[in-house]
mmCIF file of C-alpha atoms in Angstrom:
data_model
loop_
_atom_site.group_PDB
_atom_site.id
_atom_site.type_symbol
_atom_site.label_atom_id
_atom_site.label_comp_id
_atom_site.label_asym_id
_atom_site.label_seq_id
_atom_site.Cartn_x
_atom_site.Cartn_y
_atom_site.Cartn_z
ATOM 1 C CA MET L 80 -6.379 8.692 -0.610
ATOM 2 C CA GLN L 81 -7.340 11.255 -4.262
ATOM 3 C CA SER L 82 -7.306 14.369 -2.253
ATOM 4 C CA SER L 83 -3.221 14.282 -1.388
ATOM 5 C CA ILE L 84 -2.353 12.597 -5.103
ATOM 6 C CA ASP L 85 -4.175 15.908 -5.862
ATOM 7 C CA THR L 86 -2.273 18.028 -2.863
ATOM 8 C CA ASN L 87 1.175 16.224 -3.781
ATOM 9 C CA ARG L 88 0.394 17.062 -8.324
ATOM 10 C CA GLU L 89 -0.472 20.750 -7.379
ATOM 11 C CA HIS L 90 3.038 21.449 -4.515
ATOM 12 C CA ASP L 91 4.991 19.565 -7.412
ATOM 13 C CA GLN L 92 2.991 21.934 -10.364
ATOM 14 C CA ALA L 93 4.344 24.942 -7.717
ATOM 15 C CA GLU L 94 7.699 24.264 -7.757
ATOM 16 C CA ILE L 95 8.544 23.622 -10.998
ATOM 17 C CA ARG L 96 6.870 27.246 -11.708
ATOM 18 C CA LEU L 97 9.230 28.406 -9.409
ATOM 19 C CA MET L 98 11.837 26.961 -11.052
ATOM 20 C CA GLY L 99 11.502 28.292 -14.023
ATOM 21 C CA LEU L 100 11.116 31.804 -12.513
ATOM 22 C CA ILE L 101 14.520 31.471 -10.905
ATOM 23 C CA LEU L 102 15.563 29.697 -14.479
ATOM 24 C CA THR L 103 14.486 32.740 -17.225
ATOM 25 C CA GLN L 104 15.923 35.574 -14.606
ATOM 26 C CA ALA L 105 18.902 34.190 -14.509
ATOM 27 C CA VAL L 106 18.732 34.374 -18.256
ATOM 28 C CA SER L 107 17.746 37.768 -18.345
ATOM 29 C CA ILE L 108 20.029 39.152 -15.972
ATOM 30 C CA GLY L 109 23.220 37.486 -18.026
ATOM 31 C CA ILE L 110 21.569 38.999 -21.115
ATOM 32 C CA ALA L 111 21.862 41.669 -19.344
ATOM 33 C CA VAL L 112 25.331 41.810 -18.353
ATOM 34 C CA GLY L 113 26.035 40.264 -21.241
ATOM 35 C CA VAL L 114 24.456 43.460 -23.778
ATOM 36 C CA PHE L 115 25.985 45.541 -21.160
ATOM 37 C CA ASP L 116 28.994 43.978 -20.978
ATOM 38 C CA ALA L 117 29.733 44.255 -24.727
ATOM 39 C CA SER L 118 28.581 47.972 -25.279
ATOM 40 C CA LEU L 119 25.566 47.001 -27.665
ATOM 41 C CA TRP L 120 23.536 48.865 -25.978
ATOM 42 C CA ILE L 121 22.699 51.974 -23.697
ATOM 43 C CA ASP L 122 26.401 52.620 -22.291
ATOM 44 C CA LEU L 123 25.423 55.794 -19.919
ATOM 45 C CA ASP L 124 27.856 57.277 -17.355
ATOM 46 C CA ASN L 125 25.394 57.708 -13.937
ATOM 47 C CA PRO L 126 25.018 53.501 -12.739
ATOM 48 C CA THR L 127 21.658 54.527 -11.477
ATOM 49 C CA THR L 128 20.281 54.689 -14.423
ATOM 50 C CA ASN L 129 21.706 51.511 -16.470
ATOM 51 C CA GLY L 130 20.521 49.958 -13.399
ATOM 52 C CA VAL L 131 17.092 51.256 -13.791
ATOM 53 C CA THR L 132 17.538 50.443 -17.725
ATOM 54 C CA TYR L 133 18.101 47.291 -17.766
ATOM 55 C CA ALA L 134 16.492 46.157 -14.962
ATOM 56 C CA MET L 135 12.801 47.411 -17.766
ATOM 57 C CA ALA L 136 14.477 45.535 -20.682
ATOM 58 C CA ALA L 137 15.349 42.538 -17.924
ATOM 59 C CA PHE L 138 11.438 42.415 -17.113
ATOM 60 C CA ALA L 139 10.492 42.817 -21.324
ATOM 61 C CA VAL L 140 12.895 40.261 -21.592
ATOM 62 C CA GLN L 141 11.293 38.208 -19.300
ATOM 63 C CA GLY L 142 8.000 38.961 -20.006
ATOM 64 C CA LEU L 143 8.344 38.346 -23.540
ATOM 65 C CA ALA L 144 9.307 35.060 -23.043
ATOM 66 C CA TYR L 145 6.380 33.833 -20.299
ATOM 67 C CA TYR L 146 3.651 35.011 -23.199
ATOM 68 C CA LEU L 147 6.035 32.799 -25.691
ATOM 69 C CA PHE L 148 5.689 30.035 -23.620
ATOM 70 C CA LYS L 149 2.348 30.613 -22.433
ATOM 71 C CA MET L 150 1.295 30.395 -25.842
ATOM 72 C CA PHE L 151 3.685 27.703 -27.150
ATOM 73 C CA PHE L 152 4.779 25.132 -25.057
ATOM 74 C CA GLN L 153 1.926 25.353 -21.752
ATOM 75 C CA GLN L 154 -1.043 24.159 -23.203
ATOM 76 C CA GLY L 155 0.763 21.386 -25.137
ATOM 77 C CA MET L 156 3.185 20.208 -22.019
ATOM 78 C CA ASP L 157 -0.598 20.669 -19.660
ATOM 79 C CA GLU L 158 -1.844 18.060 -22.163
ATOM 80 C CA ARG L 159 0.759 16.039 -21.850
ATOM 81 C CA ALA L 160 0.247 15.620 -18.412
ATOM 82 C CA ARG L 161 -3.313 14.797 -18.128
ATOM 83 C CA MET L 162 -2.760 12.372 -20.396
ATOM 84 C CA ALA L 163 -0.155 10.929 -18.572
ATOM 85 C CA SER L 164 -2.149 10.576 -15.435
ATOM 86 C CA GLN L 165 -5.469 8.764 -16.989
ATOM 87 C CA GLU L 166 -2.949 6.529 -18.708
ATOM 88 C CA ARG L 167 -1.800 5.853 -15.310
ATOM 89 C CA GLU L 168 -5.400 5.794 -13.414
ATOM 90 C CA ARG L 169 -6.475 3.419 -16.413
ATOM 91 C CA ARG L 170 -3.822 1.366 -15.705
ATOM 92 C CA THR L 171 -4.270 1.093 -12.268
ATOM 93 C CA ARG L 172 -7.818 -0.082 -12.975
ATOM 94 C CA TYR L 173 -6.382 -2.697 -14.744
ATOM 95 C CA ARG L 174 -4.604 -3.677 -12.057
ATOM 96 C CA SER L 175 -7.404 -3.476 -9.347
ATOM 97 C CA MET L 176 -9.256 -6.042 -12.071
ATOM 98 C CA GLU L 177 -6.826 -8.315 -12.832
ATOM 99 C CA PHE L 178 -6.311 -8.567 -9.400
ATOM 100 C CA THR L 179 -10.416 -9.305 -8.911
ATOM 101 C CA PHE L 180 -10.688 -12.055 -11.767
ATOM 102 C CA ASP L 181 -7.449 -13.307 -10.238
ATOM 103 C CA ARG L 182 -8.980 -13.681 -6.948
ATOM 104 C CA ARG L 183 -12.604 -14.621 -8.319
ATOM 105 C CA ARG L 184 -11.043 -17.711 -9.947
ATOM 106 C CA GLN L 185 -8.951 -19.273 -7.354
ATOM 107 C CA ASP L 186 -12.333 -19.037 -4.969
ATOM 108 C CA MET L 187 -13.838 -20.592 -7.915
ATOM 109 C CA GLU L 188 -10.772 -23.184 -7.962
ATOM 110 C CA MET L 189 -10.827 -23.684 -4.049
ATOM 111 C CA ARG L 190 -15.138 -24.460 -4.189
ATOM 112 C CA MET L 191 -14.298 -26.684 -7.703
ATOM 113 C CA GLN L 192 -11.647 -28.477 -5.339
ATOM 114 C CA GLU L 193 -14.175 -28.540 -2.775
ATOM 115 C CA ALA L 194 -16.824 -29.996 -4.255
ATOM 116 C CA GLN L 195 -14.480 -32.741 -5.856
ATOM 117 C CA LEU L 196 -13.223 -33.430 -2.647
ATOM 118 C CA GLU L 197 -17.312 -33.740 -1.093
ATOM 119 C CA ALA L 198 -18.181 -36.314 -3.780
ATOM 120 C CA GLU L 199 -15.249 -38.587 -3.441
ATOM 121 C CA LEU L 200 -16.501 -38.307 0.305
ATOM 122 C CA LYS L 201 -19.545 -39.749 -0.488
ATOM 123 C CA TRP L 202 -18.710 -41.814 -3.049
ATOM 124 C CA MET L 203 -16.268 -43.769 -0.801
ATOM 125 C CA GLU L 204 -19.023 -43.684 2.535
ATOM 126 C CA GLU L 205 -21.650 -45.458 0.298
ATOM 127 C CA ASN L 206 -18.847 -48.017 -1.081
ATOM 128 C CA PRO L 207 -16.923 -48.298 1.887
ATOM 129 C CA GLY L 208 -13.993 -51.367 1.369
ATOM 130 C CA LYS L 209 -14.188 -51.191 -2.169
ATOM 131 C CA THR L 210 -11.361 -48.821 -3.715
ATOM 132 C CA PRO L 211 -11.965 -45.492 -5.476
ATOM 133 C CA PRO L 212 -11.516 -45.448 -9.239
ATOM 134 C CA TRP L 213 -9.576 -43.066 -9.179
ATOM 135 C CA VAL L 214 -6.553 -44.817 -6.874
ATOM 136 C CA GLU L 215 -7.089 -48.079 -9.437
ATOM 137 C CA ALA L 216 -6.272 -45.158 -12.182
ATOM 138 C CA ARG L 217 -2.981 -44.476 -11.135
ATOM 139 C CA MET L 218 -1.846 -47.264 -9.836
ATOM 140 C CA TYR L 219 -3.077 -48.251 -13.684
ATOM 141 C CA SER L 220 -1.911 -45.575 -15.802
ATOM 142 C CA ASP L 221 0.101 -42.348 -15.550
ATOM 143 C CA THR L 222 -2.019 -39.822 -16.907
ATOM 144 C CA VAL L 223 -5.236 -40.153 -15.384
ATOM 145 C CA SER L 224 -5.134 -38.045 -11.495
ATOM 146 C CA THR L 225 -7.966 -37.446 -8.904
ATOM 147 C CA ALA L 226 -8.898 -34.262 -11.284
ATOM 148 C CA ASP L 227 -10.190 -36.124 -13.719
ATOM 149 C CA PHE L 228 -12.533 -38.174 -11.063
ATOM 150 C CA MET L 229 -16.266 -37.413 -11.004
ATOM 151 C CA PRO L 230 -17.723 -40.049 -9.277
ATOM 152 C CA GLU L 231 -21.295 -40.316 -10.391
ATOM 153 C CA VAL L 232 -24.134 -38.470 -8.492
ATOM 154 C CA ASN L 233 -27.211 -40.242 -7.834
ATOM 155 C CA LYS L 234 -30.189 -38.703 -10.040
ATOM 156 C CA TYR L 235 -33.365 -40.037 -8.061
ATOM 157 C CA VAL L 236 -32.366 -39.903 -4.117
ATOM 158 C CA ASN L 237 -35.810 -40.434 -2.203
ATOM 159 C CA PRO L 238 -37.367 -37.780 0.140
ATOM 160 C CA LEU L 239 -38.180 -37.930 3.963
ATOM 161 C CA SER L 240 -41.100 -38.185 5.122
ATOM 162 C CA LEU L 241 -42.099 -36.237 7.871
ATOM 163 C CA GLY L 242 -45.466 -37.529 7.904
ATOM 164 C CA VAL L 243 -46.895 -35.144 4.866
ATOM 165 C CA ASP L 244 -47.825 -37.227 1.995
ATOM 166 C CA PHE L 245 -48.280 -35.286 -0.581
ATOM 167 C CA SER L 246 -49.512 -38.027 -3.334
ATOM 168 C CA GLU L 247 -53.270 -38.269 -5.237
ATOM 169 C CA GLU L 248 -53.828 -41.351 -3.339
ATOM 170 C CA HIS L 249 -53.678 -40.114 0.189
ATOM 171 C CA LYS L 250 -57.530 -39.394 0.648
ATOM 172 C CA GLU L 251 -58.485 -36.243 3.285
ATOM 173 C CA ARG L 252 -59.034 -38.033 6.625
ATOM 174 C CA SER L 253 -61.899 -35.560 7.251
ATOM 175 C CA ASP L 254 -64.880 -35.377 5.148
ATOM 176 C CA ARG L 255 -64.654 -31.573 4.453
ATOM 177 C CA VAL L 256 -63.778 -30.466 0.909
ATOM 178 C CA ARG L 257 -61.590 -27.525 0.385
ATOM 179 C CA GLY L 258 -62.766 -25.221 -2.295
ATOM 180 C CA PRO L 259 -60.671 -23.665 -5.527
ATOM 181 C CA ASP L 260 -59.000 -21.123 -2.741
ATOM 182 C CA GLY L 261 -57.739 -24.352 -0.936
ATOM 183 C CA LYS L 262 -59.950 -23.141 2.005
ATOM 184 C CA PHE L 263 -62.258 -25.714 3.553
ATOM 185 C CA LYS L 264 -65.759 -24.807 2.383
ATOM 186 C CA LYS L 265 -68.258 -25.188 4.910
ATOM 187 C CA LYS L 266 -70.507 -27.313 6.038
ATOM 188 C CA LYS L 267 -73.859 -27.113 5.230
ATOM 189 C CA GLU L 268 -76.796 -27.909 7.118
#
């Protein structure tokens, strides 16, 4: 995508240069015709000599104008174009970052709502037949919503026993003793 943008910019720059060249030639020809018509400069009887003389003069004026343009205006215009390009790129990056942050914020809000819903459902499973506190709060108060409810979660839940007991009270069933590396020591004969 970046190469197509660069190609478009080069094409636009070429068009601008071509229009500048056409404008400069038109102005030079206009000046030459005006000078000739006013008889301010060489006015010979031979039209070919007049044409060549004025063509050389137009070329000199055009060359001088091009030189002055390059010296005084081109660098400033290029700098402004570069700054405008950087500003556009900065705005594009900023919009992209803003979009990413908004998407992340929405994802986080969805996760929070999901966690709240799961907590509410868990509370309802653990307390069947009871009126949920957030419903009671809505019935008796105007300020509380479900967003204010976060049920208390039991911090200690007895783990399921899958037949393995890691308590100190439990002794090994075999008479074998383990070494410091956890491996069984060899039996002494």
